[in-house]
Coordinates of C-alpha atoms in Angstrom, one line a residue:
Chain D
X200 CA 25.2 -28.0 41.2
X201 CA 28.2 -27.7 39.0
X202 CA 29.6 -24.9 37.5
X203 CA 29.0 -26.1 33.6
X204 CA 25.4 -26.9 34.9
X205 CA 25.0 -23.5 36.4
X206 CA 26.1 -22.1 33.0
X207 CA 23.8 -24.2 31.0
X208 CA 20.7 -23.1 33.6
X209 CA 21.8 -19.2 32.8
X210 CA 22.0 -19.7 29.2
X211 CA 19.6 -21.4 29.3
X212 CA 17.2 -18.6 30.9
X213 CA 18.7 -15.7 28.9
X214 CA 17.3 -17.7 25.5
X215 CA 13.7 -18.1 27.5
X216 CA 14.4 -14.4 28.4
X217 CA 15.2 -13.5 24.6
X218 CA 12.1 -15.1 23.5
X219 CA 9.6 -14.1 25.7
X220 CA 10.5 -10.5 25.1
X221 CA 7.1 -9.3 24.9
X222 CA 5.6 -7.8 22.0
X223 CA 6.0 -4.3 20.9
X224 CA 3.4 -2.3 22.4
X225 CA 1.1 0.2 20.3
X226 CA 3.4 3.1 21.9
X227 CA 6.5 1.2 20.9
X228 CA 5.2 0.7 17.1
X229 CA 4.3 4.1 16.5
X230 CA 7.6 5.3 17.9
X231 CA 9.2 3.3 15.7
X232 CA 6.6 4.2 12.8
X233 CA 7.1 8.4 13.4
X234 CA 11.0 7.5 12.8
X235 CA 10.5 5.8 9.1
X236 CA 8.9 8.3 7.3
X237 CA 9.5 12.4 6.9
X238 CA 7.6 15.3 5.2
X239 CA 6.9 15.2 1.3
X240 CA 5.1 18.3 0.0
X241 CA 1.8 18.8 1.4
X242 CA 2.3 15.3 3.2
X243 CA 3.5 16.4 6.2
X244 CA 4.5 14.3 9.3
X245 CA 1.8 15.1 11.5
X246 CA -0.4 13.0 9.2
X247 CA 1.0 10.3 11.1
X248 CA -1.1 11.6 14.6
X249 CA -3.9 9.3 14.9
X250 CA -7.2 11.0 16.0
X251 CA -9.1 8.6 18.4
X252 CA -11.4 7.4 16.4
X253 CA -8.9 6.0 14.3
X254 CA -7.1 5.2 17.1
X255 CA -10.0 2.7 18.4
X256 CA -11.1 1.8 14.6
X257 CA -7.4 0.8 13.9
X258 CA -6.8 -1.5 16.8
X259 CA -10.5 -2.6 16.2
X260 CA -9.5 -4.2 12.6
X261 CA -5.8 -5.3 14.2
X262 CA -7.7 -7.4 16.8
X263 CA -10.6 -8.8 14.0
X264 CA -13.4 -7.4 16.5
X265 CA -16.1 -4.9 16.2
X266 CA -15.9 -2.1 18.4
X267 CA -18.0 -2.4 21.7
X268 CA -21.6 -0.7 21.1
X269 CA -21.0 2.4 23.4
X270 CA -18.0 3.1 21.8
X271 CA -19.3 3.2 18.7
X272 CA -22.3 4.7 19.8
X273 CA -20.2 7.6 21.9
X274 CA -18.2 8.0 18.1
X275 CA -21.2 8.4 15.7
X276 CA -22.9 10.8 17.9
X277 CA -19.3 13.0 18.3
X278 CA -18.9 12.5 14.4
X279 CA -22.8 13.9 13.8
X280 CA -22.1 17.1 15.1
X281 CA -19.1 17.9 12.7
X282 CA -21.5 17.6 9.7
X283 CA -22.0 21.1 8.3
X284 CA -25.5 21.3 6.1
X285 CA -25.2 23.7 3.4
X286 CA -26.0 27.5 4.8
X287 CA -28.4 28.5 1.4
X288 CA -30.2 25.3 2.0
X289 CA -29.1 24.2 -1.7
X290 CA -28.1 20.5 -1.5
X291 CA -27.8 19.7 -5.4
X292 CA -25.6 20.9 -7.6
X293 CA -24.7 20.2 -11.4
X294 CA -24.4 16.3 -12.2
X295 CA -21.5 16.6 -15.1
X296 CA -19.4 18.6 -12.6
X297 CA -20.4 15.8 -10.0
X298 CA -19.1 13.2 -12.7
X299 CA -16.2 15.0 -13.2
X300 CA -15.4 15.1 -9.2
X301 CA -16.4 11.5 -9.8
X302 CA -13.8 10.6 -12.0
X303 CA -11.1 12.2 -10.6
X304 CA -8.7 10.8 -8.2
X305 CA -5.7 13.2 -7.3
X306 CA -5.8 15.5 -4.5
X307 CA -3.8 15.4 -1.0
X308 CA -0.7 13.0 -2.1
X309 CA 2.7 14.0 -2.0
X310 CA 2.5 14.3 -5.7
X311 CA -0.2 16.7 -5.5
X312 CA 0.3 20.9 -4.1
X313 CA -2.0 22.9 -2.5
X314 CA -3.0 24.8 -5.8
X315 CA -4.1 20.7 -6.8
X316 CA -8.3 21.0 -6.9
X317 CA -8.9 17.8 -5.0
X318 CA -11.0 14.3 -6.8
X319 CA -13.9 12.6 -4.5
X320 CA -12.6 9.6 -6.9
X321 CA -15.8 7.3 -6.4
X322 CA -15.4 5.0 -9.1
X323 CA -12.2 4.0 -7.1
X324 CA -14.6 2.3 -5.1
X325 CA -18.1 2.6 -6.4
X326 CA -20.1 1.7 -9.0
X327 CA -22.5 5.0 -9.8
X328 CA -23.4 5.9 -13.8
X329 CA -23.9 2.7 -16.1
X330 CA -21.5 4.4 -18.7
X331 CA -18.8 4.0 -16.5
X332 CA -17.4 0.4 -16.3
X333 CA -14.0 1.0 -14.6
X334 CA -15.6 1.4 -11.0
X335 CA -14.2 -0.8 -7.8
X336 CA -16.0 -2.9 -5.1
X337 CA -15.1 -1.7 -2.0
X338 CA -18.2 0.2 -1.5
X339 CA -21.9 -0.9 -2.3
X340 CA -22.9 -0.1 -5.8
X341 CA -24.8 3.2 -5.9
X342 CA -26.2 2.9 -9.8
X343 CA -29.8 4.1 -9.4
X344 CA -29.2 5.6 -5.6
X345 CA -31.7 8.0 -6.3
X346 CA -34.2 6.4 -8.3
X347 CA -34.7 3.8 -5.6
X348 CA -34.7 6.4 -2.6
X349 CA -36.4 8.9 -4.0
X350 CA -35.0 12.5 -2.7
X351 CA -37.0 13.2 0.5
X352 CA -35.4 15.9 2.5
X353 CA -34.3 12.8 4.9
X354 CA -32.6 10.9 2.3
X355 CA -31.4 14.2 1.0
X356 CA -29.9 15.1 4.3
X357 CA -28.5 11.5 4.8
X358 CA -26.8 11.7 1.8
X359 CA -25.1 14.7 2.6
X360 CA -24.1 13.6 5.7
X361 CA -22.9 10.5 4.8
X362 CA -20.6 12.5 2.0
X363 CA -19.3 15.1 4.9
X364 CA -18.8 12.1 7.3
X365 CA -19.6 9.0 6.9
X366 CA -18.5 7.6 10.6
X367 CA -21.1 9.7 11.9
X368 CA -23.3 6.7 10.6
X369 CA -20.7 3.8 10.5
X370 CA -17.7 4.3 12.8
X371 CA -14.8 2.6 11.0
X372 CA -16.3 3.3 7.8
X373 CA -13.4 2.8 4.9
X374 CA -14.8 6.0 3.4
X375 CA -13.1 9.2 3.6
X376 CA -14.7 12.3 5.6
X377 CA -15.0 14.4 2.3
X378 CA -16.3 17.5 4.0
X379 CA -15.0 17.0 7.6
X380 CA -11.3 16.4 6.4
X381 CA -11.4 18.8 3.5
X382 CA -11.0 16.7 0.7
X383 CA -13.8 18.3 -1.4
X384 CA -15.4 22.0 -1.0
X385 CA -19.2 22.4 -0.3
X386 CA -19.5 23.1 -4.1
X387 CA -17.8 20.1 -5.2
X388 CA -20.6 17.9 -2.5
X389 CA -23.2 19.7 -4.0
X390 CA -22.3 18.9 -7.3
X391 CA -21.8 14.9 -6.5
X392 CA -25.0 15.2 -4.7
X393 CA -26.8 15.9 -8.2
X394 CA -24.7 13.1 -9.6
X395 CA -26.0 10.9 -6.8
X396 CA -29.8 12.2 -6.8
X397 CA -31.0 14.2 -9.9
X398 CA -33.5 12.5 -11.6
X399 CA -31.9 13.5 -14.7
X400 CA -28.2 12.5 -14.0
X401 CA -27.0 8.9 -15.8
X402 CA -26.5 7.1 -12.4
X403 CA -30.9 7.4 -12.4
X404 CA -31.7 6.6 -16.0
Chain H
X240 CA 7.8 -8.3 -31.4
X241 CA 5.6 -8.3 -28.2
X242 CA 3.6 -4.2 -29.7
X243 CA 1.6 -6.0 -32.2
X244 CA 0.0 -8.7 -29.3
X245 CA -0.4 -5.4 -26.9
X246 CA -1.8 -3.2 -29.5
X247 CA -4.6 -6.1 -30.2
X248 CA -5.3 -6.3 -26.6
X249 CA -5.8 -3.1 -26.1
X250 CA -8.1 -2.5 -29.1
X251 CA -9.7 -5.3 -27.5
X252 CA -10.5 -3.6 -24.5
X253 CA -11.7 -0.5 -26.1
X254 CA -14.3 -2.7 -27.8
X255 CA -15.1 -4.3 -24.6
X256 CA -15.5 -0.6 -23.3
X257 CA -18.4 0.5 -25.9
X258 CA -20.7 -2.3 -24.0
X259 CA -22.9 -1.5 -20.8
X260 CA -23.7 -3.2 -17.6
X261 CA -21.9 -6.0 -15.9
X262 CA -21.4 -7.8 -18.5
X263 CA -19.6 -5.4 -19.9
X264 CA -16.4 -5.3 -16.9
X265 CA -16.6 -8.9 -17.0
X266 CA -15.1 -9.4 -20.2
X267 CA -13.2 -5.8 -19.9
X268 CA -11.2 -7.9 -16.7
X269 CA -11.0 -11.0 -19.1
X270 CA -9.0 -9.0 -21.8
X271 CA -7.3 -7.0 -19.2
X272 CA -6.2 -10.8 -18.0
X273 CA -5.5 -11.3 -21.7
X274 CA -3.0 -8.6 -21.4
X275 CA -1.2 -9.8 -18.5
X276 CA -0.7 -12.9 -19.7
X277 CA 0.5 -11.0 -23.2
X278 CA 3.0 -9.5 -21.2
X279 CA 4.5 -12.5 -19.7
X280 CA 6.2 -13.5 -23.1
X281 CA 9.4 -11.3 -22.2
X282 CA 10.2 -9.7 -19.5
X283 CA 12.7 -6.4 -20.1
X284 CA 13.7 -6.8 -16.1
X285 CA 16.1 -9.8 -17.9
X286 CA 18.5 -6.8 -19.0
X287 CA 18.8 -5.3 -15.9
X288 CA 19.6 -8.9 -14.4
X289 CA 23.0 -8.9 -16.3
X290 CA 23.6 -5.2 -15.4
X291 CA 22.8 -6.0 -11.8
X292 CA 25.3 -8.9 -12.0
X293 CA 27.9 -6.3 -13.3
X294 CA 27.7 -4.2 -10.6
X295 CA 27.5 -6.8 -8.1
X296 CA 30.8 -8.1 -9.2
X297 CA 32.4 -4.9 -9.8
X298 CA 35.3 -3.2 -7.3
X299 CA 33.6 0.2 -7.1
X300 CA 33.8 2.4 -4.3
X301 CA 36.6 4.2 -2.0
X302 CA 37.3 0.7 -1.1
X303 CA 37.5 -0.6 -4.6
X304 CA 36.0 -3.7 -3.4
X305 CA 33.2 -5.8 -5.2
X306 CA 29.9 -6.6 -3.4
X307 CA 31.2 -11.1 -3.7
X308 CA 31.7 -11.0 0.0
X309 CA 28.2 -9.3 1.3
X310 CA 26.4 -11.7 3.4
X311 CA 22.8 -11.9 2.8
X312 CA 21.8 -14.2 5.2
X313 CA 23.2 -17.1 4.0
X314 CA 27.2 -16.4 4.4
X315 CA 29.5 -13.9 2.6
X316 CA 29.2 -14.0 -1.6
X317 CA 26.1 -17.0 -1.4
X318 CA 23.6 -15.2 -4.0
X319 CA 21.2 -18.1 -4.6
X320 CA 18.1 -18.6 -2.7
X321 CA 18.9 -15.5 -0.3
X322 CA 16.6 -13.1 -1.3
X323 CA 13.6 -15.7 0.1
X324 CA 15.0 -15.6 3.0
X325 CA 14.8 -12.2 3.6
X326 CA 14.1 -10.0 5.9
X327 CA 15.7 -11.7 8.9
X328 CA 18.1 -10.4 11.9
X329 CA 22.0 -9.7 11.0
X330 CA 24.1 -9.9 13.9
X331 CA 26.3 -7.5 12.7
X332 CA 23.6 -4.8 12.1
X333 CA 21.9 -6.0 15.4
X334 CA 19.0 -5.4 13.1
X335 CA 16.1 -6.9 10.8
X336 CA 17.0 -6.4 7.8
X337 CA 15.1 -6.6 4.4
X338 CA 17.1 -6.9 1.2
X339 CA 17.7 -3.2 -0.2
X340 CA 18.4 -2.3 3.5
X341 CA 21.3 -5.2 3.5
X342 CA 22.1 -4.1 0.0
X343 CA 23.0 -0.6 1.8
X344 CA 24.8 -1.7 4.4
X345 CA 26.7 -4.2 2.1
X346 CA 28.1 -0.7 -0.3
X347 CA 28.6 0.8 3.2
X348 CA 30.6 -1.3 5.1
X349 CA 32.6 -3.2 2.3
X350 CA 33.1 -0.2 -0.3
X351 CA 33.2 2.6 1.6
X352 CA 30.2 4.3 0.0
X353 CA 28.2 6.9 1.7
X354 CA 25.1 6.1 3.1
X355 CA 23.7 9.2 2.6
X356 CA 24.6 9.3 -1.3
X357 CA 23.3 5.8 -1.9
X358 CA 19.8 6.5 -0.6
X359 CA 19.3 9.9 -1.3
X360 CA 17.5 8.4 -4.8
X361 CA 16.7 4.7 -4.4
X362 CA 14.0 4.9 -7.1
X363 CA 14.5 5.7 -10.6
X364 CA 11.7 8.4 -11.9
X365 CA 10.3 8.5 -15.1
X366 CA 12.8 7.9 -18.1
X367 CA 15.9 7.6 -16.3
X368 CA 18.3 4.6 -16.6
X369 CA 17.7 2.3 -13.3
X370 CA 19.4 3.3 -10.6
X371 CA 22.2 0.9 -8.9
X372 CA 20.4 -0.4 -6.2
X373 CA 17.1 -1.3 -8.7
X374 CA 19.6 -3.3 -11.2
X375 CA 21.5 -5.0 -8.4
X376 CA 18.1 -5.9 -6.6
X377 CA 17.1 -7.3 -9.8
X378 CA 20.2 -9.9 -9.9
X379 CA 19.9 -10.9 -7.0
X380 CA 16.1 -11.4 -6.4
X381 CA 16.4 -13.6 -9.9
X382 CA 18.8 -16.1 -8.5
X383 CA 15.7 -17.2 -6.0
X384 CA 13.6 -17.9 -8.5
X385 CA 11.3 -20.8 -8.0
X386 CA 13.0 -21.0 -4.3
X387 CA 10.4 -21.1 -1.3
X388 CA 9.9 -18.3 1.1
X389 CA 11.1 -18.9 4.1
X390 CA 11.6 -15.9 6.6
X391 CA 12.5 -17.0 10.4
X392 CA 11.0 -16.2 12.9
X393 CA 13.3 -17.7 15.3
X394 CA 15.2 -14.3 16.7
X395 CA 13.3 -12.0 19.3
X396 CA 13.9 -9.2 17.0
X397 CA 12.2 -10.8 14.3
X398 CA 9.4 -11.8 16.0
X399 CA 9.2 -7.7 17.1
X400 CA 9.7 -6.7 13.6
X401 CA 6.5 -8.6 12.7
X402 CA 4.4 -7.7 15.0
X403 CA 5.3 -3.7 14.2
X404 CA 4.9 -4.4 10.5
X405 CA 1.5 -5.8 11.6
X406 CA 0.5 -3.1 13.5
X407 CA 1.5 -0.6 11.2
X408 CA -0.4 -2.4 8.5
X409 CA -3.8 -1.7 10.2
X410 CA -2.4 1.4 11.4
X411 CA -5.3 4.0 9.8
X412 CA -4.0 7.8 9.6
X413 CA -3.9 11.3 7.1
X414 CA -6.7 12.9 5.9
X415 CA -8.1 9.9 4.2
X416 CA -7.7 7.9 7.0
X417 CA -6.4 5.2 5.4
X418 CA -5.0 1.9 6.6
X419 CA -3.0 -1.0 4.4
X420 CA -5.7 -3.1 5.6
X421 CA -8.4 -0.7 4.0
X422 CA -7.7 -2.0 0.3
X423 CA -6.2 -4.9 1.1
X424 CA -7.6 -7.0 3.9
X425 CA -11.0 -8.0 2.3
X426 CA -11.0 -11.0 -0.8
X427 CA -12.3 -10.1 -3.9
X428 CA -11.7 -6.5 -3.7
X429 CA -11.2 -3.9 -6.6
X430 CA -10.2 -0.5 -7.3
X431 CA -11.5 0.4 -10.7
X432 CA -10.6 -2.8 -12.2
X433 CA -7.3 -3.5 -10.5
X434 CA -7.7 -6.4 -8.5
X435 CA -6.0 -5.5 -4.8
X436 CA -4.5 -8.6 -3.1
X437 CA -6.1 -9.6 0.5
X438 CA -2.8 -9.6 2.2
X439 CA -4.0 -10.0 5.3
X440 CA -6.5 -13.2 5.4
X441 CA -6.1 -14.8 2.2
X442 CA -2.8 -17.2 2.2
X443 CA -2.8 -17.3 -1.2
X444 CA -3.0 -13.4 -2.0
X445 CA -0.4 -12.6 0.5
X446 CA 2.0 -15.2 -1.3
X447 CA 1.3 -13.8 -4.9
X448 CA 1.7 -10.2 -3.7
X449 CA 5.4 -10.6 -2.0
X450 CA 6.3 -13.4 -4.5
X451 CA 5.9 -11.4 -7.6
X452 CA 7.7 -8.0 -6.1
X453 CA 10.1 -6.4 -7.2
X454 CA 8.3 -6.4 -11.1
X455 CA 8.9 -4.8 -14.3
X456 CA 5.8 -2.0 -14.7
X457 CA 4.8 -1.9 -18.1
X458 CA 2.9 1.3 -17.6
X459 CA 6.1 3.1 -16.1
X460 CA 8.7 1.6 -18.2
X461 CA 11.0 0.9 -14.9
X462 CA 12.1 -2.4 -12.6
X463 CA 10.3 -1.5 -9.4
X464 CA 11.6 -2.9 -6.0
X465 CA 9.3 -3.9 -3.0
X466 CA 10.5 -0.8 -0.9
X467 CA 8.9 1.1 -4.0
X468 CA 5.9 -0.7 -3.9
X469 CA 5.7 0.3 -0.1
X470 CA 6.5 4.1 -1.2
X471 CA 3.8 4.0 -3.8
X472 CA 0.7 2.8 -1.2
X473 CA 1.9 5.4 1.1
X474 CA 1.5 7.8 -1.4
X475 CA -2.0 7.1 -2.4
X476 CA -2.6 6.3 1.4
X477 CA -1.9 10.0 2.2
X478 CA 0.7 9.7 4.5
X479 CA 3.8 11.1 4.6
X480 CA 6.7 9.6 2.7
X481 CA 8.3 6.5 4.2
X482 CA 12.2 6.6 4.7
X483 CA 13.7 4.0 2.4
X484 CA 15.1 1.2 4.2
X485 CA 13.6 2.3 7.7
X486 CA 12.8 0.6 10.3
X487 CA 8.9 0.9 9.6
X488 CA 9.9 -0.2 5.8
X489 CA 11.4 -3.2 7.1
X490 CA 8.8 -4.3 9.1
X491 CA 5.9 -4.2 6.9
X492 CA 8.2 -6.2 4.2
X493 CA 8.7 -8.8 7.2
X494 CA 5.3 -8.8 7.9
X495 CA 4.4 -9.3 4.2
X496 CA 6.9 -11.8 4.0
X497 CA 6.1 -14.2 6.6
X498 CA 2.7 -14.2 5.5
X499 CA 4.1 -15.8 2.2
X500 CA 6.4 -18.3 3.9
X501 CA 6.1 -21.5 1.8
X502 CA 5.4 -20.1 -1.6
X503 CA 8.3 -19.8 -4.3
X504 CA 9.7 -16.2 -5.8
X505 CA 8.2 -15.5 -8.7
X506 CA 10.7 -12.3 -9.2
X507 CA 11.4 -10.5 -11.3
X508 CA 7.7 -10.1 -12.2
X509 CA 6.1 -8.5 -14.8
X510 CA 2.8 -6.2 -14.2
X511 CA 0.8 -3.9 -16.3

């Protein structure tokens, strides 16, 4: 073999080399992703820690596949038992302040502070009184939820739960964990609760 | 001469407001289209295209030197048609580099400024005059107007910086547990009545969304770059703040990017 062939062979494997470099792991990415961003306000780096739930539910979407059944099974069932039922046994609030949490979307950005009383924001995503318009798609529509479900204690308790945390009943729900993650207080739930299920609030006329 | 046409349109959608029921948001999103296509008349980004060309062409700096000889990709001082081919690997960086990060290294390395100063406020806030790295973003995103995207692919590190910006865009995290993929990876999809692009699946979203970035925002008064546009999701994502021009940054943008290979810039934009 000749020298200039020797060095084409090299090259030539340190370009096969070069481009077989195999892709980034998930370890490598979220070294890489803890190094781009810093602490803002109440947004603090360790936001950035996935739990394992969204761990599995983020490689889950990645990949375009549903998780395996006795994951998700395993992850409903861990997610039921952080659901926290109100301690007075009073699951309904006041519908116009559960409009009001309704409406409002601030609450846990960098642009909020602590002293910032957090929105559930469900219009964002949901369609709920008839008045209201301005509502998003990525959830169903709830508009009547309680006139068509009535308000047995089971689809009271559902509801509740499914406000607290919803992947208790949907692993990878989109939805935020509104009680298990803080976002709203047990007052605030309540009070979206009534939104949701008094017979008297808009979302039921 | 533009307030009279978006005073009408907005009368318009208060009208469309008073109505119930589906019907109702339907023609609500038709005005709100209305309004949009309103805006497209003139475009106040134009201004800052001449102050970005300025600046560009200015000696500034401890070096006194002007930024003619920065190479973005396609050799020192070529302006038009670089910004679509952007981000790709510099071998001079050893890095992937989007166009504000290149920007940043180019008013490093060629006039002397400190890298610290210049991205301590890459952003403009409410009311202030643009800052240099909006205006100059501005000039040179303009001069690929109408130019295909085409980001390589070719380079190892390019390929890696894809793949991160892919992971980090289903990446869910913070107290909302939020990934990019939450809004954005479904067609059809809505907050309130802002339509949110399916960057993920839909070709044609995903070419619109990085085609039409950076954009003039109406509703803040300001030129807004794609690393803003980045900073802004995070923010309503709940996570912390992203570093401008960081790695992560850089990788999303390539990640966006590539996914709009083929269609032509469209920027500066203008949006609600």
């Amino acid at each position: 073999m000749t020298i200039k062939m020797k060095t084409v062979l090299s090259l030539a494997t340190v370009v096969v080399l070069a481009s077989c470099a195999s892709p980034p792991t998930r370890e490598e990415t979220m070294q890489v992703v803890k190094g781009s961003f810093k602490d803002r306000g109440i947004a603090k780096l360790d936001r950035l820690n996935q739990s394992e739930l969204q761990q599995v539910c983020s490689d889950a979407s990645l990949n375009n596949k549903d998780l395996p059944k006795d994951v998700r099974e395993r992850l409903e069932k861990q997610q039921m038992t952080t659901i926290r039922f109100p301690a007075d046994g009073k699951f309904l609030g006041d519908w116009k302040a559960g409009e009001r949490v309704a409406q409002t979307g601030v609450g846990l950005q960098w642009s909020d502070n602590d002293k910032t009383v957090n929105g559930g924001n469900c219009y964002a995503c949901h369609q709920l009184s008839p008045q209201e318009i301005s509502f998003g798609n990525i959830g169903p529509s709830l508009k009547h939820y309680g006139k068509l479900r009535g308000n047995s204690e089971a689809v009271v308790k559902y509801t509740w739960g499914k406000i607290w945390n919803t992947h208790a009943y949907n692993a990878c729900s989109s939805m935020p964990r509104f009680g298990d993650a803080g976002i709203l207080t047990e007052a605030q739930i309540r009070d979206v609760m009534a939104l949701l299920l008094d017979p008297a609030s808009p979302v039921n006329k | 001469m533009k307030r009279p046409g978006l005073a009408a349109s907005l009368a318009g959608c208060a009208v469309a407001m008073l109505a119930t029921g589906a019907q109702a948001q339907g023609s609500a999103t038709d005005e709100i289209a209305k309004y949009r296509q309103m805006l497209q008349d003139g475009n106040p980004a134009e201004l800052l295209i001449v102050r970005g060309e300025e600046l560009w062409k200015q000696k500034r700096g401890p070096k006194n030197a002007s930024l003619e000889q920065c190479d973005i990709g396609l050799g020192a001082g070529v302006v038009k048609g670089a910004y679509a081919q952007l981000p790709r690997f510099f071998a001079d960086a050893n890095q992937v580099m989007d166009f504000e990060t290149r920007l940043v290294h180019c008013m490093v390395t060629l006039q002397g400024f400190d890298r610290a100063q210049v991205t301590k406020s890459p952003f403009s806030g409410a009311g202030e005059r643009p800052t240099d790295i909006e205006a100059i973003t501005t000039f040179v995103v303009d001069q690929s107007r109408g130019v295909p995207v085409k980001i390589s692919q070719s380079h190892s590190m390019e390929r890696a910086s894809f793949e991160r910006g892919r992971q980090l865009f289903y990446m869910r995290g913070g107290p909302y547990d939020f990934s990019c993929a939450t809004c954005h990876g479904v067609d059809g999809q809505r907050i309130r009545l802002q339509d949110l692009p399916n960057i993920s699946h839909n070709k044609q979203d995903a070419a619109r969304a990085f085609t039409t970035w950076p954009a003039y925002r109406v509703s803040q008064g300001a030129l807004r770059t794609m690393q803003w546009r980045l900073n802004d999701c995070f923010r309503q994502q709940r996570f912390p703040e992203p570093i401008f021009a960081s790695q992560g940054t850089i990788d999303l943008i390539t990640f966006l990017g590539v996914n709009a290979n083929g269609a032509k810039m469209d920027s500066p934009a203008i949006k609600r």
